[in-house]
PDB file of C-alpha atoms and ligand atoms in Angstrom:
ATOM      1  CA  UNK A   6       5.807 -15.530   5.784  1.00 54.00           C
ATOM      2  CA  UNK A   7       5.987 -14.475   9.569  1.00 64.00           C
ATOM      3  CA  UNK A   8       3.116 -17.049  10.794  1.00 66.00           C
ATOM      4  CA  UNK A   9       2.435 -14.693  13.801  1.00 93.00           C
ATOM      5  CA  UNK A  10       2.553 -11.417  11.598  1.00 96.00           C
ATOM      6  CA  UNK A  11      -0.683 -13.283   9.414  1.00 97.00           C
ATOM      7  CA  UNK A  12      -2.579 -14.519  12.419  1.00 97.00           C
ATOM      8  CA  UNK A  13      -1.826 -11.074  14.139  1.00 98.00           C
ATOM      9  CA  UNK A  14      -3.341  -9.208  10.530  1.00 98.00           C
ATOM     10  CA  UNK A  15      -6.177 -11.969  10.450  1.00 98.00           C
ATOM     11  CA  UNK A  16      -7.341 -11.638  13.258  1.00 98.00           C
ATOM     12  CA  UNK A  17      -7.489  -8.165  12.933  1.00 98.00           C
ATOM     13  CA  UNK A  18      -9.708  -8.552  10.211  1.00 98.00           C
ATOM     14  CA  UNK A  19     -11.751 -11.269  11.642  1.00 98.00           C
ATOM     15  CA  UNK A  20     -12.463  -9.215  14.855  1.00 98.00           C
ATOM     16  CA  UNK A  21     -13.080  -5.777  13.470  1.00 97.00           C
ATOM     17  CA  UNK A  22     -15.195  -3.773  10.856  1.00 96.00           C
ATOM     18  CA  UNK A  23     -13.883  -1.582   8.111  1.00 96.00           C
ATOM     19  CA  UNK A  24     -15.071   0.969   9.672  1.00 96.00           C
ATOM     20  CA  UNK A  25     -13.467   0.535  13.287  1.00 96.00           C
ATOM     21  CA  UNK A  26      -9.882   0.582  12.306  1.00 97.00           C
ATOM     22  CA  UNK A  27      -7.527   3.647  12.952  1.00 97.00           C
ATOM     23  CA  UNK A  28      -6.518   3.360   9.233  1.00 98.00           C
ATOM     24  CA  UNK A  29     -10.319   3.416   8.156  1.00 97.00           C
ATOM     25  CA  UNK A  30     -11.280   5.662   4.747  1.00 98.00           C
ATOM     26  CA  UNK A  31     -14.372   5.990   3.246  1.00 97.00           C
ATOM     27  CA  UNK A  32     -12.328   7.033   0.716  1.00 97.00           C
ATOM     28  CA  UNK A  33      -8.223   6.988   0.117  1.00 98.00           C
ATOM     29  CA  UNK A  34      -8.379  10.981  -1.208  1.00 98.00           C
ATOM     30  CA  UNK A  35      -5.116  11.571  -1.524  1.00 98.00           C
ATOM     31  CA  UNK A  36      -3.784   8.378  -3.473  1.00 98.00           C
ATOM     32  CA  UNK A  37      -6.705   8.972  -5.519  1.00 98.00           C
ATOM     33  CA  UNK A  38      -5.550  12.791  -6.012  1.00 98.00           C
ATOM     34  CA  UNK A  39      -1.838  11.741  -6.832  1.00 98.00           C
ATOM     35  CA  UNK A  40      -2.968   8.612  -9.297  1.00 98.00           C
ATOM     36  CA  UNK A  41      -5.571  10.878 -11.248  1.00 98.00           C
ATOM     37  CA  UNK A  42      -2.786  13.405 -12.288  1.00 98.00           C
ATOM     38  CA  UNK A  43      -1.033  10.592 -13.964  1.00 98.00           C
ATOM     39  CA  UNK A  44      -3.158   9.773 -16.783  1.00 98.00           C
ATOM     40  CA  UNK A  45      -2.219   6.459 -16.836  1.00 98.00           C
ATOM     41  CA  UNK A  46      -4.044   4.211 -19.996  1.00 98.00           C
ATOM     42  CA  UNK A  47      -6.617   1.455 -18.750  1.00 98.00           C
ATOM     43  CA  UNK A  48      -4.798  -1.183 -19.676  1.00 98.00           C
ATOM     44  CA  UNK A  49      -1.959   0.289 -16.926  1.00 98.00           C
ATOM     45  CA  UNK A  50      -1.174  -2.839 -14.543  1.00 98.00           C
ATOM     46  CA  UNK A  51      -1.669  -1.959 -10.861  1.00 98.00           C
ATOM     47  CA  UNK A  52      -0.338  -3.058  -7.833  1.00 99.00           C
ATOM     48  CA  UNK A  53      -1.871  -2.239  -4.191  1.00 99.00           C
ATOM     49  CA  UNK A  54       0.327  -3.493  -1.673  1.00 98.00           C
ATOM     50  CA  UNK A  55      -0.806  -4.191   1.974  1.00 98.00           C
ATOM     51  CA  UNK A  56      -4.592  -3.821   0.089  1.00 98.00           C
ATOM     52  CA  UNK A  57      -6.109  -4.872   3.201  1.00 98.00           C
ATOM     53  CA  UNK A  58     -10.208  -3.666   2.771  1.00 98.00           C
ATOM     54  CA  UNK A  59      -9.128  -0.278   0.929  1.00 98.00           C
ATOM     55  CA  UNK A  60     -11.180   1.065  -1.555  1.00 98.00           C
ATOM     56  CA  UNK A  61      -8.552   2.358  -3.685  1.00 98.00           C
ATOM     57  CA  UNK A  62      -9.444  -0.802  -5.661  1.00 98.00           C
ATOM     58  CA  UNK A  63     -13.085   0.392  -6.299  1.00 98.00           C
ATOM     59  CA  UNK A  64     -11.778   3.495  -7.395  1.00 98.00           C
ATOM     60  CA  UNK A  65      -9.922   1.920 -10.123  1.00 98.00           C
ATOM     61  CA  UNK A  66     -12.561  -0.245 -11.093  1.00 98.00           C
ATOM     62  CA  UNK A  67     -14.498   2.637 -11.424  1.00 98.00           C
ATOM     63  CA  UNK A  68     -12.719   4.693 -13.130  1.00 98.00           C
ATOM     64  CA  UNK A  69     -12.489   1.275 -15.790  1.00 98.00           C
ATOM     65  CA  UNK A  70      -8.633   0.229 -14.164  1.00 98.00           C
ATOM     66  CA  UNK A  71      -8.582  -3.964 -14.558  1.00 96.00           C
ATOM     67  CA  UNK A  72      -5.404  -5.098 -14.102  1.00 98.00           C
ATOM     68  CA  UNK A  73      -4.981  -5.105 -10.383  1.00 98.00           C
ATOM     69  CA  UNK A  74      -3.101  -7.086  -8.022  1.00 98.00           C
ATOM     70  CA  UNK A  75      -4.504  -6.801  -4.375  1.00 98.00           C
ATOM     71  CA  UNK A  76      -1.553  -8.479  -1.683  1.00 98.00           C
ATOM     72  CA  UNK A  77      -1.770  -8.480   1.980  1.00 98.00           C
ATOM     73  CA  UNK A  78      -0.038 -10.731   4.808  1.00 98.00           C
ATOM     74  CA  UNK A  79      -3.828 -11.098   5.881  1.00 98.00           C
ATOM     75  CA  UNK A  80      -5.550 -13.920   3.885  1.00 98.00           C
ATOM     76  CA  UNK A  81      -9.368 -12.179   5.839  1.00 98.00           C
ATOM     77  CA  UNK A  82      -8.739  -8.983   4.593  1.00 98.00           C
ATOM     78  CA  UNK A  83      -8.305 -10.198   1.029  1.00 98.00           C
ATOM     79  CA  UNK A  84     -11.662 -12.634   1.206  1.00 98.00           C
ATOM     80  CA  UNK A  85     -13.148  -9.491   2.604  1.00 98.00           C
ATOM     81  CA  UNK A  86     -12.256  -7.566  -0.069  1.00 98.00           C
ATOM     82  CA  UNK A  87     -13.249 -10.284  -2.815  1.00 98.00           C
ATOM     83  CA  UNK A  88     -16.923 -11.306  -1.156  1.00 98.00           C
ATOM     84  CA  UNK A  89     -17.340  -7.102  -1.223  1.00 98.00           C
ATOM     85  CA  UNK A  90     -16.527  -6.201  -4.954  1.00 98.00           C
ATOM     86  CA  UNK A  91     -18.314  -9.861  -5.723  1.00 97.00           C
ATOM     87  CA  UNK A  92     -18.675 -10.126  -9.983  1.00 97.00           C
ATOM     88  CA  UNK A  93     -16.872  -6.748 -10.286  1.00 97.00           C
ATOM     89  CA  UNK A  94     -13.706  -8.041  -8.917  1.00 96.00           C
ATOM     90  CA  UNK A  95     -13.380 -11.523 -10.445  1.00 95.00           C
ATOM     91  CA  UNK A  96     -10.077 -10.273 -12.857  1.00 95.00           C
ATOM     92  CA  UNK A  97      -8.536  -9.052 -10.261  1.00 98.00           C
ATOM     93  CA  UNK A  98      -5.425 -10.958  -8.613  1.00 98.00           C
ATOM     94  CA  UNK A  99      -5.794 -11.129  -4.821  1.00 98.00           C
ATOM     95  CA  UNK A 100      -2.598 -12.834  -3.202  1.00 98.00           C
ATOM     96  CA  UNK A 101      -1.297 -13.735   0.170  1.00 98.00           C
ATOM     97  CA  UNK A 102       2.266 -12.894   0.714  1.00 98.00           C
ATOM     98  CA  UNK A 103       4.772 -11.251   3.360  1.00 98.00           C
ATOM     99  CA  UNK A 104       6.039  -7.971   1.668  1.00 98.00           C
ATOM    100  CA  UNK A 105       9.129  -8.753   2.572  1.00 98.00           C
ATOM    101  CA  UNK A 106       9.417 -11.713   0.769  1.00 97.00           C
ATOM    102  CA  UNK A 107       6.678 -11.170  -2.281  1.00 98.00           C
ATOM    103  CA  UNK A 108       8.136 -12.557  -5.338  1.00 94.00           C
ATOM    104  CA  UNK A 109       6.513 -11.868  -8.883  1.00 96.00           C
ATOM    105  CA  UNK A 110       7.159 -12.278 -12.400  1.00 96.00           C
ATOM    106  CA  UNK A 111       5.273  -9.332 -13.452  1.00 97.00           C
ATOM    107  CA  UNK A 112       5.926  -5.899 -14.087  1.00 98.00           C
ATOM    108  CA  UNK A 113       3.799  -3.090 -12.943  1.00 98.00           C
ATOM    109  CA  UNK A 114       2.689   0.814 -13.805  1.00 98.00           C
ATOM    110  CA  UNK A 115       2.107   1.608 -10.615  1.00 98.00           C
ATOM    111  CA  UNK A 116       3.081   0.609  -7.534  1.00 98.00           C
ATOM    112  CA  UNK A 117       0.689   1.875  -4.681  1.00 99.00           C
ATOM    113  CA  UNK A 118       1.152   1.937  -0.351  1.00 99.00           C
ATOM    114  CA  UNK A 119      -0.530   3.303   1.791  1.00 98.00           C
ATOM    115  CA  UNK A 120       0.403   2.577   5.599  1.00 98.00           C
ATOM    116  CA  UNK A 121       1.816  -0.946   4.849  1.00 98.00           C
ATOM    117  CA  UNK A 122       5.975  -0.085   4.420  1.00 98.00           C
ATOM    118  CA  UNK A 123       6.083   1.354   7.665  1.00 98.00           C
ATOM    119  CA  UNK A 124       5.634  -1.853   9.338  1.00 98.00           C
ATOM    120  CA  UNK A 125       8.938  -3.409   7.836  1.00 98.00           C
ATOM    121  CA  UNK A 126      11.446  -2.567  10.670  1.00 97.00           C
ATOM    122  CA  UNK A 127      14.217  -4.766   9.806  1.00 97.00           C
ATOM    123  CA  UNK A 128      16.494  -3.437   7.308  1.00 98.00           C
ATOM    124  CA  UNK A 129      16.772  -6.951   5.484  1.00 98.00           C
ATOM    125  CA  UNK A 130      13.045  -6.385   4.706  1.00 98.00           C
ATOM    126  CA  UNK A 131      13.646  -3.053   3.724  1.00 98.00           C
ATOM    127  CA  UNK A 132      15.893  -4.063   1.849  1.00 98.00           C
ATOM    128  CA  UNK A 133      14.182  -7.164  -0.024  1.00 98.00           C
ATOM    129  CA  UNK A 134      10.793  -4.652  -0.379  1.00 98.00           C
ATOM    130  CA  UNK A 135      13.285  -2.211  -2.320  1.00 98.00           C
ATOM    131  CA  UNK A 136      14.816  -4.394  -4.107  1.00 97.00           C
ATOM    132  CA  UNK A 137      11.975  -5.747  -5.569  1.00 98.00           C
ATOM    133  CA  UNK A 138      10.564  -3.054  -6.553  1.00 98.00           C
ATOM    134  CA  UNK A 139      13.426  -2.083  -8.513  1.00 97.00           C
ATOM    135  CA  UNK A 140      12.951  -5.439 -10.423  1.00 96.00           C
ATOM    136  CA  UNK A 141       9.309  -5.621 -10.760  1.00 98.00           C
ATOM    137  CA  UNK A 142       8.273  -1.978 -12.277  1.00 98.00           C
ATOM    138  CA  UNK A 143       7.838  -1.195 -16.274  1.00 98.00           C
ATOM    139  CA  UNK A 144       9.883   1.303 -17.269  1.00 96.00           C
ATOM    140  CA  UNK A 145       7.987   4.926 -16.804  1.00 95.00           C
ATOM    141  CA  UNK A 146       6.344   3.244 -13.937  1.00 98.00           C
ATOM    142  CA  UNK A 147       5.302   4.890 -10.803  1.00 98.00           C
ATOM    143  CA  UNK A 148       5.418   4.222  -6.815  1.00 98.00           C
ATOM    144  CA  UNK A 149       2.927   5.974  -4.534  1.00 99.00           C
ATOM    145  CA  UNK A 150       3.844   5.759  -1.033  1.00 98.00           C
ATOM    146  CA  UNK A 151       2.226   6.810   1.878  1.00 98.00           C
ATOM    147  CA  UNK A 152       3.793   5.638   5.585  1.00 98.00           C
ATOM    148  CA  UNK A 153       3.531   7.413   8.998  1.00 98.00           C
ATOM    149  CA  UNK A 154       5.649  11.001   9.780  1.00 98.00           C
ATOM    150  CA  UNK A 155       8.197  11.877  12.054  1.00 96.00           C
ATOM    151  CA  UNK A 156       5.346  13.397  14.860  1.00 96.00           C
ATOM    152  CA  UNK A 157       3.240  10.566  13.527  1.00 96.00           C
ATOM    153  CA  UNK A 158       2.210   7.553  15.558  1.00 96.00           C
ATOM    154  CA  UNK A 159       4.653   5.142  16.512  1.00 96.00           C
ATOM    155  CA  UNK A 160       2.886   2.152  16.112  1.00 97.00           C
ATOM    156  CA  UNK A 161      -0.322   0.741  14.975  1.00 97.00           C
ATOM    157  CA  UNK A 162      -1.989  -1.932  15.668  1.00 96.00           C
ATOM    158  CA  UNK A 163      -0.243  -2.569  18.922  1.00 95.00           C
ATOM    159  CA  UNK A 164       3.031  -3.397  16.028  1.00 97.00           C
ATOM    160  CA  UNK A 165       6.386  -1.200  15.847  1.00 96.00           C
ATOM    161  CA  UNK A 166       6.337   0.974  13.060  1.00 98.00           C
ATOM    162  CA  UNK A 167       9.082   3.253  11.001  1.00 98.00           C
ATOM    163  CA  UNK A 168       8.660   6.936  10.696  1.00 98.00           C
ATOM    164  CA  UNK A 169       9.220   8.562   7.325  1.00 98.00           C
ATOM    165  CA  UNK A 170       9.612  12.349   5.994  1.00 98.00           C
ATOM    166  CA  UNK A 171      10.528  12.879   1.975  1.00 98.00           C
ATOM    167  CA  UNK A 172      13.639  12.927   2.167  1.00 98.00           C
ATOM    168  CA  UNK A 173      13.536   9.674   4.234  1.00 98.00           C
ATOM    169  CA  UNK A 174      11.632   8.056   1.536  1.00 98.00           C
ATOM    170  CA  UNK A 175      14.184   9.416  -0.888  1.00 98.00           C
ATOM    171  CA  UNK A 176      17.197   8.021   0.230  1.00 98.00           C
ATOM    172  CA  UNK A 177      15.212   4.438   1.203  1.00 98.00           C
ATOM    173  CA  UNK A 178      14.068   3.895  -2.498  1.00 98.00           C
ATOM    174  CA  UNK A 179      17.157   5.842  -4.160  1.00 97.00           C
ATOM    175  CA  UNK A 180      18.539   2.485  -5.712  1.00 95.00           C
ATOM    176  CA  UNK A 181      16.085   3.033  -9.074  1.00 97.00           C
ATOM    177  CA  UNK A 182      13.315   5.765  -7.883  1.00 98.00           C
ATOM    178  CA  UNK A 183      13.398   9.701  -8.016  1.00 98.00           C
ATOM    179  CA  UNK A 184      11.227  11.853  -6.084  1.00 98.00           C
ATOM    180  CA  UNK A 185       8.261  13.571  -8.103  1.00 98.00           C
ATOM    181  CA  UNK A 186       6.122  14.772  -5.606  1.00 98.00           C
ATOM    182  CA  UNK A 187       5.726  14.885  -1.671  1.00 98.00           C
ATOM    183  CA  UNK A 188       2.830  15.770   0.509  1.00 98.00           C
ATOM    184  CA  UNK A 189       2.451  16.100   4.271  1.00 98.00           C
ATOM    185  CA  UNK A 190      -0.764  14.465   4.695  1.00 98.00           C
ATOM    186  CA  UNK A 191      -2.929  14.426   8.412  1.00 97.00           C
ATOM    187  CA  UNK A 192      -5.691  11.320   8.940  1.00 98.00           C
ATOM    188  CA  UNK A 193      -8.177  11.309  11.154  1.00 97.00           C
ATOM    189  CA  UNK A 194      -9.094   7.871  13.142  1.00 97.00           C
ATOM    190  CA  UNK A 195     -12.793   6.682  13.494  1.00 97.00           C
ATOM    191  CA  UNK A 196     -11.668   7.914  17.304  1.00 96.00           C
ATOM    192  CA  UNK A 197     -10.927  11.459  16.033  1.00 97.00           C
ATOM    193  CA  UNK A 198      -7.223  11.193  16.875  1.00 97.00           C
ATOM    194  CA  UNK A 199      -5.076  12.902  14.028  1.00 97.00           C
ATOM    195  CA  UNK A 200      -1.913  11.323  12.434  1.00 98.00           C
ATOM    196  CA  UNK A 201       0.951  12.784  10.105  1.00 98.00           C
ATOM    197  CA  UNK A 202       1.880  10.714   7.127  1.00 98.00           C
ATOM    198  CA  UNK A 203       4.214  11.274   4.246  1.00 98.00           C
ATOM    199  CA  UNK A 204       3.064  10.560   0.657  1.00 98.00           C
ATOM    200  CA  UNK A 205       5.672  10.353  -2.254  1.00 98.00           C
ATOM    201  CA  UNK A 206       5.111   9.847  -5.785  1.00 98.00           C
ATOM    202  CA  UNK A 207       8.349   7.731  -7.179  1.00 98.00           C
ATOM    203  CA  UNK A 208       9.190   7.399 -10.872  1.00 98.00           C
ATOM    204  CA  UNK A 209      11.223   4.573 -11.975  1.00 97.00           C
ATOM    205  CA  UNK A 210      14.780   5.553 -13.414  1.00 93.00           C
ATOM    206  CA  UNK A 211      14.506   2.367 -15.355  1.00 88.00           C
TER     207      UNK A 211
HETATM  208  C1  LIG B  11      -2.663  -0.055   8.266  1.00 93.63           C
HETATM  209  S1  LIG B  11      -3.306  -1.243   7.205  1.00 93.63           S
HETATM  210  C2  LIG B  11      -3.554  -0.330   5.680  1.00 93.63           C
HETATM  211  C3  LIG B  11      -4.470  -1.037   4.718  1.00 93.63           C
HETATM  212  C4  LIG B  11      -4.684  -0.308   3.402  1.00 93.63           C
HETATM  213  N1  LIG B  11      -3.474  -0.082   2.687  1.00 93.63           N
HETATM  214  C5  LIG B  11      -5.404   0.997   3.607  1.00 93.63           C
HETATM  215  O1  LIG B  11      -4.841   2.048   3.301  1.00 93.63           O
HETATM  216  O2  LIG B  11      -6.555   0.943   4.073  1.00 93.63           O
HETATM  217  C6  LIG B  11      -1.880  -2.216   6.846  1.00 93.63           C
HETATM  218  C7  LIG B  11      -2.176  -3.371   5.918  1.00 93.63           C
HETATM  219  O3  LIG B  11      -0.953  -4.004   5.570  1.00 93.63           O
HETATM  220  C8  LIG B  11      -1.061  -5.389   5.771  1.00 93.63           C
HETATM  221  N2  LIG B  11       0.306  -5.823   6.119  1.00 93.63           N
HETATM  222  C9  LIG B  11       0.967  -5.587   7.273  1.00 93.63           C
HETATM  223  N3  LIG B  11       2.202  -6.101   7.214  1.00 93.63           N
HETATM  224  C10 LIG B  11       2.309  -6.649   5.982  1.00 93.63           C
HETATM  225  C11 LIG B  11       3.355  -7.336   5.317  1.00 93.63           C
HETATM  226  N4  LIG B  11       4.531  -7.565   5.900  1.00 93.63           N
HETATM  227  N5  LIG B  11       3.122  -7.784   4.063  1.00 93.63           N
HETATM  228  C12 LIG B  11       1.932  -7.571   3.453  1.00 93.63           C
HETATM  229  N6  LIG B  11       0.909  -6.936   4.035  1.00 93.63           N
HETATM  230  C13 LIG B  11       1.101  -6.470   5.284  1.00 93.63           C
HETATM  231  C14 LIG B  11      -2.092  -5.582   6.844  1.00 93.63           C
HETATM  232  O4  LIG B  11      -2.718  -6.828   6.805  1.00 93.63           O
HETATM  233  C15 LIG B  11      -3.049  -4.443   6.544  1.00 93.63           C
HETATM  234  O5  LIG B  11      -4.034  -4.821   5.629  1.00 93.63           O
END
């Protein structure tokens, strides 16, 4: 793991509220609009990567979802995340790891995010991210994506980012997903600035 890529994400976390940061929802209504459709059983094992303090997880605990995985690069925004949800998040799996280099023996239903991809610039770690997603989804499984647009910002968090439309997101994940759905999605900053995003819902060929 990229020791200045954690300390950069830590001390994001350590420095500023949930509700200060440009990525900031009260609630994530459009992952939460794509996952609903799906119907997925409760026993459905979930991954959110890049979890950060989302509340996609609460969501899902909510709607009676307990096999989660939270990862982020950012060790804070995981304790965060764990002193928050306190009792009602003791199943979960929180982990610290690099997306590029996350390795996992489990298989997962669906595969969710949002705004953590487009930070993976190097095409070795777009590479490795594909790659193992393609080994570490059930078959049926699903991969909800949501990264900045072309118009979009261009970085965040004072880090480079990639720009993505659907078709974009297509051709990056081609090796074992398919295209289901794609929305043009706007999100507005605690500082009222606007920002295009691309969301894709991916099935798994396997
Ligand atoms: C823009 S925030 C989005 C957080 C969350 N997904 C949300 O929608 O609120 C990006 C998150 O990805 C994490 N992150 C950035 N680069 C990462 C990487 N290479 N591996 C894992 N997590 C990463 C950051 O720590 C941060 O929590």
């Amino acid at each position: 793991m990229s020791k200045n890529l954690k300390s950069h994400w830590d001390e994001v976390y350590k420095t500023k509220n949930f509700e200060e940061v440009s990525w900031f929802q009260a609630e994530p209504e459009t992952s939460i609009q794509f996952f609903e459709k799906l119907k997925l059983p409760k026993t459905a094992s979930i991954i959110d990567m890049g979890a950060g303090e989302s509340r996609f997880v609460d969501y899902l605990l909510d709607k009676g979802y307990s096999n989660i995985t939270l990862v982020d690069i950012s060790e804070e925004a995981l304790n965060k995340t764990k002193a928050r949800l306190g009792t009602k998040g003791e199943a979960l799996k929180y982990i610290v790891a690099d997306a590029a280099k996350f390795k996992t023996t489990e298989k997962y239903d669906f595969w969710h995010d949002r705004a953590t991809f487009h930070f993976l610039t190097e095409i070795e770690d777009i590479e490795y991210y594909t790659q193992n997603i393609c080994r570490s989804l059930n078959s049926k499984a699903y991969f909800l994506i949501g990264t900045f647009a072309e118009g979009g910002p261009k970085s965040c968090s004072g880090l480079e980012i990639s720009q993505y439309s659907a078709d974009d997101l297509s051709e990056v994940f081609a090796r074992c997903l398919t295209q289901e759905k794609s929305l043009k999605a706007t999100h507005k900053t605690p500082n009222g600035t606007v920002q295009k995003f691309t969301f894709c819902l991916f099935k798994y060929d396997g």
